[in-house]
Coordinates of C-alpha atoms in Angstrom, one line a residue:
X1 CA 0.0 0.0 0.0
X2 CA 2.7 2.7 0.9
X3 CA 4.4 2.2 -2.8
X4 CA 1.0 3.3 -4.2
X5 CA 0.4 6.1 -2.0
X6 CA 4.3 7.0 -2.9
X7 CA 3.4 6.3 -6.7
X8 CA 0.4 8.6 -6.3
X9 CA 2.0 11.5 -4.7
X10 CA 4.7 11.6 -7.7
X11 CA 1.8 11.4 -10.3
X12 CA 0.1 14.1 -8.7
X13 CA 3.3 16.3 -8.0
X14 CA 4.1 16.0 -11.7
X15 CA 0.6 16.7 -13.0
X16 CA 0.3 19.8 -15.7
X17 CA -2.4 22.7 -14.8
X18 CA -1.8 24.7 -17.9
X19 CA -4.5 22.8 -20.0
X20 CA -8.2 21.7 -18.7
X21 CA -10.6 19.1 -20.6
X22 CA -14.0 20.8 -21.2
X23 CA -15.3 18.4 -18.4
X24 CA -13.6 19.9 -16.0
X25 CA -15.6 22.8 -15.3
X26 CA -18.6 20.9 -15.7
X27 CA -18.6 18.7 -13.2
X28 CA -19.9 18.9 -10.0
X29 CA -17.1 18.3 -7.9
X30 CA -18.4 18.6 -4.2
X31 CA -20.8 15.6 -4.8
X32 CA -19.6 13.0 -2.6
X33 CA -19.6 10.1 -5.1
X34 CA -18.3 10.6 -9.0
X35 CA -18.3 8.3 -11.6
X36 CA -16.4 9.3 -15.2
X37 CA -16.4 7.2 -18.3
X38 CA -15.1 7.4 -21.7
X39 CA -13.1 5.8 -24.4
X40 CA -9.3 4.7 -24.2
X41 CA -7.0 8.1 -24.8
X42 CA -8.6 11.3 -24.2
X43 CA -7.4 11.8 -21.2
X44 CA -9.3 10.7 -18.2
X45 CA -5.9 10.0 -15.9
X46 CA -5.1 13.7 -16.7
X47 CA -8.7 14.7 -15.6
X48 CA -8.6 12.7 -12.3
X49 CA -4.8 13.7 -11.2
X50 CA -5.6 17.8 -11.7
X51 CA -8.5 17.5 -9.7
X52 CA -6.5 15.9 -7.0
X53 CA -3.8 18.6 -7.6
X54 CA -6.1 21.5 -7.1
X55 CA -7.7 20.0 -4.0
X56 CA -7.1 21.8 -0.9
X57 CA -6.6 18.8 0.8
X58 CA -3.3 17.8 2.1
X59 CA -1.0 15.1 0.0
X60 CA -1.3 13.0 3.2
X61 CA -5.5 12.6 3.2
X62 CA -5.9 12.3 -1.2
X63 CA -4.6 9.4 -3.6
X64 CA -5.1 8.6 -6.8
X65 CA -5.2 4.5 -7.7
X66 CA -5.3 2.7 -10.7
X67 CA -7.0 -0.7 -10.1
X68 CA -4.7 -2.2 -13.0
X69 CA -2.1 -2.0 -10.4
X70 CA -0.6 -5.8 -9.2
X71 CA -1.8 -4.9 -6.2
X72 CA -4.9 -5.9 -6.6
X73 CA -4.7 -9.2 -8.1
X74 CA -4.0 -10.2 -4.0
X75 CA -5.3 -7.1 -2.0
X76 CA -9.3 -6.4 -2.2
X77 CA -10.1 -2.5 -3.0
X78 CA -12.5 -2.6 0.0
X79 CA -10.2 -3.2 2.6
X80 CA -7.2 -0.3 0.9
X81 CA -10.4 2.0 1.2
X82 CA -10.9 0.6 4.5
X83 CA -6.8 1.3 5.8
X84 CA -6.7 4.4 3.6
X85 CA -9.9 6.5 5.3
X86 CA -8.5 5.1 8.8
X87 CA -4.9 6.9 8.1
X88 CA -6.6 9.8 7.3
X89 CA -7.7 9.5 3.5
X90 CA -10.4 11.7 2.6
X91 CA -10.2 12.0 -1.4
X92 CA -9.6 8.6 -3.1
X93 CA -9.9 8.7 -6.8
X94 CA -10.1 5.3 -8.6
X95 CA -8.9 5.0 -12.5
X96 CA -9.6 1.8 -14.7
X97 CA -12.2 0.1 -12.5
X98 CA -13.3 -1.7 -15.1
X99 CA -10.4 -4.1 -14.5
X100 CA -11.2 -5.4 -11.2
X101 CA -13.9 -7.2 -11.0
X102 CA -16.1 -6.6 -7.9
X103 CA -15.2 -2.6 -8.4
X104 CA -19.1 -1.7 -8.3
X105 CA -20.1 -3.4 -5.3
X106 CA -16.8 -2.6 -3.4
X107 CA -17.2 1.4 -4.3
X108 CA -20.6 0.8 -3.1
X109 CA -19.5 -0.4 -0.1
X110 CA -16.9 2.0 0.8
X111 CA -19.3 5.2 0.3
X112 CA -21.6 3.6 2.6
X113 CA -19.2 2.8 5.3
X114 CA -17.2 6.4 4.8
X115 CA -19.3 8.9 3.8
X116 CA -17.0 11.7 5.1
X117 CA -14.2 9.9 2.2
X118 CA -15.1 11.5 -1.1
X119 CA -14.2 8.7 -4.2
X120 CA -14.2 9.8 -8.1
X121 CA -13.7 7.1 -10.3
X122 CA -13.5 5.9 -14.5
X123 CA -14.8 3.3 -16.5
X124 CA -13.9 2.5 -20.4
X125 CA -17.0 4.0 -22.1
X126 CA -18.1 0.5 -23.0
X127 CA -19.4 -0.2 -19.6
X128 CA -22.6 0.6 -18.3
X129 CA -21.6 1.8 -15.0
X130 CA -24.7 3.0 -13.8
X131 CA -26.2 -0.9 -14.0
X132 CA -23.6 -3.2 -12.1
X133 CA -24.4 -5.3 -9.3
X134 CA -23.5 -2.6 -6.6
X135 CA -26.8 -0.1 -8.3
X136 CA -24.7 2.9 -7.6
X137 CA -26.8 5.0 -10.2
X138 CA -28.9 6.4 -7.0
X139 CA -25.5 7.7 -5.1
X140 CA -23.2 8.6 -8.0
X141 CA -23.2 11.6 -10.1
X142 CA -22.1 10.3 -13.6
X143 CA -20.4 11.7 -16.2
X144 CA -18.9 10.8 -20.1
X145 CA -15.9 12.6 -21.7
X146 CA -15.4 12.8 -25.0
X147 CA -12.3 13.8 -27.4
X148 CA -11.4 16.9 -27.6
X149 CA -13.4 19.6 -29.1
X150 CA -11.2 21.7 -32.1
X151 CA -11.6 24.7 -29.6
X152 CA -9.7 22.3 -27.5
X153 CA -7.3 21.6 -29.5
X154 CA -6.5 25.0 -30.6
X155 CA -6.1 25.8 -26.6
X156 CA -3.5 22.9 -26.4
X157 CA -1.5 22.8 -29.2
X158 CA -1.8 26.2 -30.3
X159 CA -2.4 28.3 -26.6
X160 CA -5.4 30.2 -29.2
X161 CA -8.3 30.7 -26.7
X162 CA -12.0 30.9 -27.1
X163 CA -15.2 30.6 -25.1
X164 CA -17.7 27.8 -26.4
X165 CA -20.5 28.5 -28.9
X166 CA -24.0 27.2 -29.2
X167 CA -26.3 26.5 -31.8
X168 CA -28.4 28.6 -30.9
X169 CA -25.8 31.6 -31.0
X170 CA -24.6 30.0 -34.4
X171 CA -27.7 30.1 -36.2
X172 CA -29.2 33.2 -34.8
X173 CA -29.6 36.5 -37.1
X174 CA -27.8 38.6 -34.6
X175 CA -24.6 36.4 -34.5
X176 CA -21.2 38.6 -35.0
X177 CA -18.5 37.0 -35.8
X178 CA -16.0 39.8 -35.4
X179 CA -17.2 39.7 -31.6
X180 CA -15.7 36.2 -31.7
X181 CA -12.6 36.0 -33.5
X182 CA -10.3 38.6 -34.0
X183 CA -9.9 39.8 -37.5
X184 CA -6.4 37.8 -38.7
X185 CA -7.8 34.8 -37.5
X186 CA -7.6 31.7 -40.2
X187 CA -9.4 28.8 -39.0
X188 CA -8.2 26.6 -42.0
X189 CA -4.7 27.0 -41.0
X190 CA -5.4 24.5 -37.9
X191 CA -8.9 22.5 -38.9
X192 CA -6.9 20.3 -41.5
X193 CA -4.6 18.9 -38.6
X194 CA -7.3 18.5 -35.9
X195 CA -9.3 16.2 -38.7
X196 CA -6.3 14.1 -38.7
X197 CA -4.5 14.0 -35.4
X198 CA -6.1 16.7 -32.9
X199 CA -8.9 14.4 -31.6
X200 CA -6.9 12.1 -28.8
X201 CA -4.9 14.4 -26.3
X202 CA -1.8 12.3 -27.3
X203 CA 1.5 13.4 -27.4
X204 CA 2.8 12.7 -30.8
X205 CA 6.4 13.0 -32.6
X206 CA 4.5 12.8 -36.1
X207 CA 1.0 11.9 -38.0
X208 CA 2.4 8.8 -39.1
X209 CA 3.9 7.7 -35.2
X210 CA -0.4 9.3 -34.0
X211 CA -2.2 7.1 -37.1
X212 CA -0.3 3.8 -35.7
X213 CA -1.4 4.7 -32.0
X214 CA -4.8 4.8 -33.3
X215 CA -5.1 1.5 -35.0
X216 CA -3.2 0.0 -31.8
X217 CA -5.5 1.4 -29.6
X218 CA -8.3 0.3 -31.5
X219 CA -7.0 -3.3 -31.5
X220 CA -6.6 -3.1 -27.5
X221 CA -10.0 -2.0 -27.5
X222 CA -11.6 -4.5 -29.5
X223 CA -8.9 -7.4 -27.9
X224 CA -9.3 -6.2 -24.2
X225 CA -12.1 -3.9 -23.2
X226 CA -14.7 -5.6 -25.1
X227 CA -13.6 -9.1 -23.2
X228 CA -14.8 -6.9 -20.0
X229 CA -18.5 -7.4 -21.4
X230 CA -20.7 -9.9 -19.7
X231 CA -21.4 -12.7 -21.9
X232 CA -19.4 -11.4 -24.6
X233 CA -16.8 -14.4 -26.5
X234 CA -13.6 -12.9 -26.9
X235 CA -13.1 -15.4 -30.1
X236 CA -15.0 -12.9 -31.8
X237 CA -12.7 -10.2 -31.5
X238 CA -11.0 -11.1 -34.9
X239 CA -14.1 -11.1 -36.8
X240 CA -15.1 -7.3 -34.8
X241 CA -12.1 -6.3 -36.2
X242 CA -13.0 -7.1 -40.0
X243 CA -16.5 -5.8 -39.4
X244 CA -15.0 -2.2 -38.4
X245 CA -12.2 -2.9 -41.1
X246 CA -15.3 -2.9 -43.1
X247 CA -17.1 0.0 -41.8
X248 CA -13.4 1.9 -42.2
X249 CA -13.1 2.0 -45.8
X250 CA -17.1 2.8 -46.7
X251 CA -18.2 5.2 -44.1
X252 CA -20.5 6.8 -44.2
X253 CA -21.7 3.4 -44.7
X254 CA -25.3 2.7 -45.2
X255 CA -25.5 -0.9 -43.9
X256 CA -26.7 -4.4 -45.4
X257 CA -26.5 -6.6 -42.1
X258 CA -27.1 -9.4 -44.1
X259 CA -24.4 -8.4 -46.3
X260 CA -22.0 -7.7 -43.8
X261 CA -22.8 -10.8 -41.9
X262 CA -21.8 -12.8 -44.8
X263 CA -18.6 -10.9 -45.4
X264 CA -17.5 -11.0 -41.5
X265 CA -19.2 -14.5 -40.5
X266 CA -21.3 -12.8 -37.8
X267 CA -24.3 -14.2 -37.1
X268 CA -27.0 -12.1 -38.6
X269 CA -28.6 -11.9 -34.8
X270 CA -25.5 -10.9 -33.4
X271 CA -24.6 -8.4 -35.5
X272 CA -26.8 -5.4 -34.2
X273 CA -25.7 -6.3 -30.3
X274 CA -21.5 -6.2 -31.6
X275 CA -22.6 -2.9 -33.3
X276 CA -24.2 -1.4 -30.1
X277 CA -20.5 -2.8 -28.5
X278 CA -18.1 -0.7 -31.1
X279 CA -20.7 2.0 -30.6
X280 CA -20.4 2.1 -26.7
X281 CA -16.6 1.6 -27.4
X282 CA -16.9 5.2 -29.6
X283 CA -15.4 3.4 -32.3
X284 CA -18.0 4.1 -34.4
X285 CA -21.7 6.2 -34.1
X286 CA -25.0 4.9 -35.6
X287 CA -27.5 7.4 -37.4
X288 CA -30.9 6.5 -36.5
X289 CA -34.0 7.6 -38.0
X290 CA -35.4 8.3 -35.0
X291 CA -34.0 8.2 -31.6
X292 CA -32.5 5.3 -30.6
X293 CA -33.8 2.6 -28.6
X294 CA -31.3 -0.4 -26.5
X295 CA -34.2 -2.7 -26.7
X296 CA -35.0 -2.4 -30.2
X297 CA -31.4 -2.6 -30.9
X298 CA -32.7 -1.2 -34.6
X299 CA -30.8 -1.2 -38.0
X300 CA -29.1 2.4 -38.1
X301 CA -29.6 4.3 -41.2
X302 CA -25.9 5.2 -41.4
X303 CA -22.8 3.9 -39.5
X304 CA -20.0 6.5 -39.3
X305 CA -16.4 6.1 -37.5
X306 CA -16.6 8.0 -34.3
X307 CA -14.2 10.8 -35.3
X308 CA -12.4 11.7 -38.3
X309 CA -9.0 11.0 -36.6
X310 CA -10.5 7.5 -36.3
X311 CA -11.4 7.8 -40.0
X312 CA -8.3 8.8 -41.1
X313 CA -6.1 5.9 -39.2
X314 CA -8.2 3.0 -40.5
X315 CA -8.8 3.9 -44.3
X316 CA -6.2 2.3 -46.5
X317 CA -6.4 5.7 -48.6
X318 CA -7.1 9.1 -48.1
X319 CA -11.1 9.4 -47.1
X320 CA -13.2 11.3 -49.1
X321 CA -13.8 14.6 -48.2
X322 CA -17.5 14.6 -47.8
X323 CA -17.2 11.3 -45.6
X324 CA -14.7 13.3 -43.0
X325 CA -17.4 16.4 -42.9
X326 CA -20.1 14.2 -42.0
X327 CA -18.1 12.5 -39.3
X328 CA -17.3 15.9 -38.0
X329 CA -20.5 17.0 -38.0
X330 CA -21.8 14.5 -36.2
X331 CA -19.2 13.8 -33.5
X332 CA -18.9 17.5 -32.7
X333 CA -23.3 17.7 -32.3
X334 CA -23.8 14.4 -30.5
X335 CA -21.7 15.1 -27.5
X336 CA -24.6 17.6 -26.2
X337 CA -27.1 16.8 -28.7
X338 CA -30.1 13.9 -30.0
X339 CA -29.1 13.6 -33.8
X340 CA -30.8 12.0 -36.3
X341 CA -31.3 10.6 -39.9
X342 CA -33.0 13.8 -41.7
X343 CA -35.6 12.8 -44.3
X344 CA -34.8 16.0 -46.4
X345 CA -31.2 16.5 -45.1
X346 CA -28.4 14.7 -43.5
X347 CA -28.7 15.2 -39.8
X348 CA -31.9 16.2 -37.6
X349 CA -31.0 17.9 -34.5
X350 CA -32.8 17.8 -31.0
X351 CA -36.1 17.2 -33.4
X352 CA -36.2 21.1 -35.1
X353 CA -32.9 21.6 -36.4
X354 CA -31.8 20.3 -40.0
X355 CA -28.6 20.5 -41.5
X356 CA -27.3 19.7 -44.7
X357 CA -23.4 19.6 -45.1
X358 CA -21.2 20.0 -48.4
X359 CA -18.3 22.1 -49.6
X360 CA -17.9 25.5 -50.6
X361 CA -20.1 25.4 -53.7
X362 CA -23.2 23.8 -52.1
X363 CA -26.5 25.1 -52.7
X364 CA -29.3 26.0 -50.5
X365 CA -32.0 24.1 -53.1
X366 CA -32.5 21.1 -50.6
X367 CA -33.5 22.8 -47.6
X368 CA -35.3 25.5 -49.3
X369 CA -39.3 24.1 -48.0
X370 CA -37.6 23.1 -45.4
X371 CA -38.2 25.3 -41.9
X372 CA -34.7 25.5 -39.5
X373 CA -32.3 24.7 -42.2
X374 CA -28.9 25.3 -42.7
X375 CA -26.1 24.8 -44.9
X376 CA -22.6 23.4 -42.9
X377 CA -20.5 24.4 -46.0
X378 CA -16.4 23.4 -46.4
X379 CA -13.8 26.1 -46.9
X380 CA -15.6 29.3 -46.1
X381 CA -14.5 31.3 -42.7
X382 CA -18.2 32.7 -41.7
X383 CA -21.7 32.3 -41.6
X384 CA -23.9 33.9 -44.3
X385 CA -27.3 33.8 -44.8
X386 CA -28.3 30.2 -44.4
X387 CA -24.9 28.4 -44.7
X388 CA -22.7 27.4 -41.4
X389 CA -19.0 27.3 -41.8
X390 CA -18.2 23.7 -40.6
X391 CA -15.4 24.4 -38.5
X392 CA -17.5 26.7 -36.0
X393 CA -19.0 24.0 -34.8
X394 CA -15.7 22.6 -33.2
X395 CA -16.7 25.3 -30.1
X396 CA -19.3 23.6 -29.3
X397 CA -17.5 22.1 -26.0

């Protein structure tokens, strides 16, 4: 136990304030019990170790653990929490609970028994953390991170600041954009590298070093996390890979399930549940008609890769332009917003809002009937009239 209090204290000595995640500032930190999930790489660790850095806690009474560690292959979690809270511990913050097994019941446990301790902790997004055996959906405040947003990136890589940007302030008739952005500002001078490598927080010596972290990750994903699932048969994992192989080189792919179940040797039946797996993975992101529905478990209308970065590291060739708007468009809106399958346009947002997305050259003609409709067009810096430029919508978050 003392070398992973040690480890801790030089994690959280070494930790970087400079640089926030959106989440940061959203959550709400004083709740006694926090739960944090989202995909491999976009820097949950970071998230976790900053909040313990800024705590006004002494180093002696806050940890951070990773249940990954050895440790724990001999030692149960309940009974560190246990020695921990009775040397003084009042902040322990868990990381990769998804790898020991009874975590749910044992965090459970442990806020029961302590409630003065406070205890943050992450999951893989693949889990459903708010339905294991310990129910702690009715104590926990939960929370999902996602990549980061090209405001994000332009913060980090670039030290360019913004605030965020809603729709709403997007599409409204009194939107400025010189209130905004200064006036030398060149949004295309940065947009082209987030689409390919400013998605994953990673530090990177090149694209082509960032592209072969991606497909490795995605492999550990599929290989590793997925094995996590109940009732899942890890035997499968080869043929998961070949179906997102698939998905990879077609997106936006409008899918024949039998099709693909012939090309991949999926059972047809089980190909809409290992879909729902690489989407809770955010590997890839299903457009639905209408909103979607676990039960129903219903054929999407489109299957996209979850980001372009994603979309860039898995196609064998450059993607096609349109594909890597769409995928944008739809990662950036989903993180805060219900999207849909449009029947006059490409995406339906939060029911009202439809949005058709092209290059520089599209014309309004398709959404002309069509009430709360916009153009996201390619290649142009600001709004006008009734056409979006697509990279605004990287402020989202």
């Amino acid at each position: 136990m003392e070398d992973l209090l040690d480890n801790s204290n030089r994690k959280i000595s070494g930790t970087d304030l400079k640089f926030k995640r959106y989440l940061h500032s959203e959550i709400s930190w004083k709740n006694p019990l926090i739960g944090i999930k989202g995909a491999r790489g976009i820097g949950k660790t970071t998230l976790l170790l900053q909040y313990l850095k800024t705590s006004d806690l002494p180093i002696s009474k806050k940890a951070y653990i990773s249940l990954d560690e050895l440790y724990f292959t001999q030692n149960s979690l309940l009974a560190f929490g246990k020695t921990f809270f009775e040397i003084g511990g009042r902040l322990l913050v868990l990381d990769e609970v998804h790898k020991y097994p009874t975590w749910s019941q044992e965090i459970k446990n442990l806020y029961d028994r302590y409630p003065e301790m406070q205890i943050v902790f992450t999951g893989s997004s693949i889990l459903d953390i708010t339905k294991k055996e310990g129910d702690l959906s009715r104590r926990a405040l939960f929370y999902e991170m996602q990549g980061l947003s090209f405001r994000e990136f332009l913060e980090l890589e670039y030290d360019i600041i913004f605030p965020t940007i809603s729709i709403q302030n997007i599409i409204s008739e009194d939107f400025s954009y010189s209130v905004f952005f200064p006036d030398d500002f060149r949004p295309y001078q940065y947009f082209r590298e987030y689409l390919k490598s400013g998605y994953y927080p990673f530090k990177k010596a090149n694209e082509a070093d960032y592209r072969l972290q991606l497909r490795q990750m995605t492999r550990a994903i599929v290989e590793y996390d997925m094995a996590e699932i109940k009732g899942f048969d890890v035997r499968q994992a080869k043929k998961i890979l070949q179906l997102l192989y698939i998905i990879s080189q077609q997106v936006p792919f409008k899918p024949n399930l039998s099709d693909l179940a012939e090309k991949t040797g999926i059972h047809r039946n089980s190909l809409n549940s290992y879909l729902f797996y690489l989407e809770e993975a955010r590997l890839i992101s299903m457009l639905q008609s209408k909103p979607f529905s676990v039960s129903a478990l219903q054929k999407p209308e489109k299957i996209f890769l979850e980001n372009t970065n994603l979309l860039y590291a898995l196609s064998e060739e450059n993607p096609n332009q349109g594909t890597v708007r769409e995928v944008f468009v739809q990662n950036q809106l989903r993180k805060s917003h219900e999207v849909n399958q449009s029947k006059t346009a490409d995406f339906l947002v939060d029911g009202k809002y439809t949005f058709e997305v092209g290059g520089k050259t599209k014309k309004p003609k398709q959404i002309t009937e069509t009430p709360d409709a916009w153009i996201i067009k390619d290649d142009i810096e600001q709004p006008v009239g009734r056409s979006i430029p697509i990279w605004i919508l990287g402020l989202l978050y």
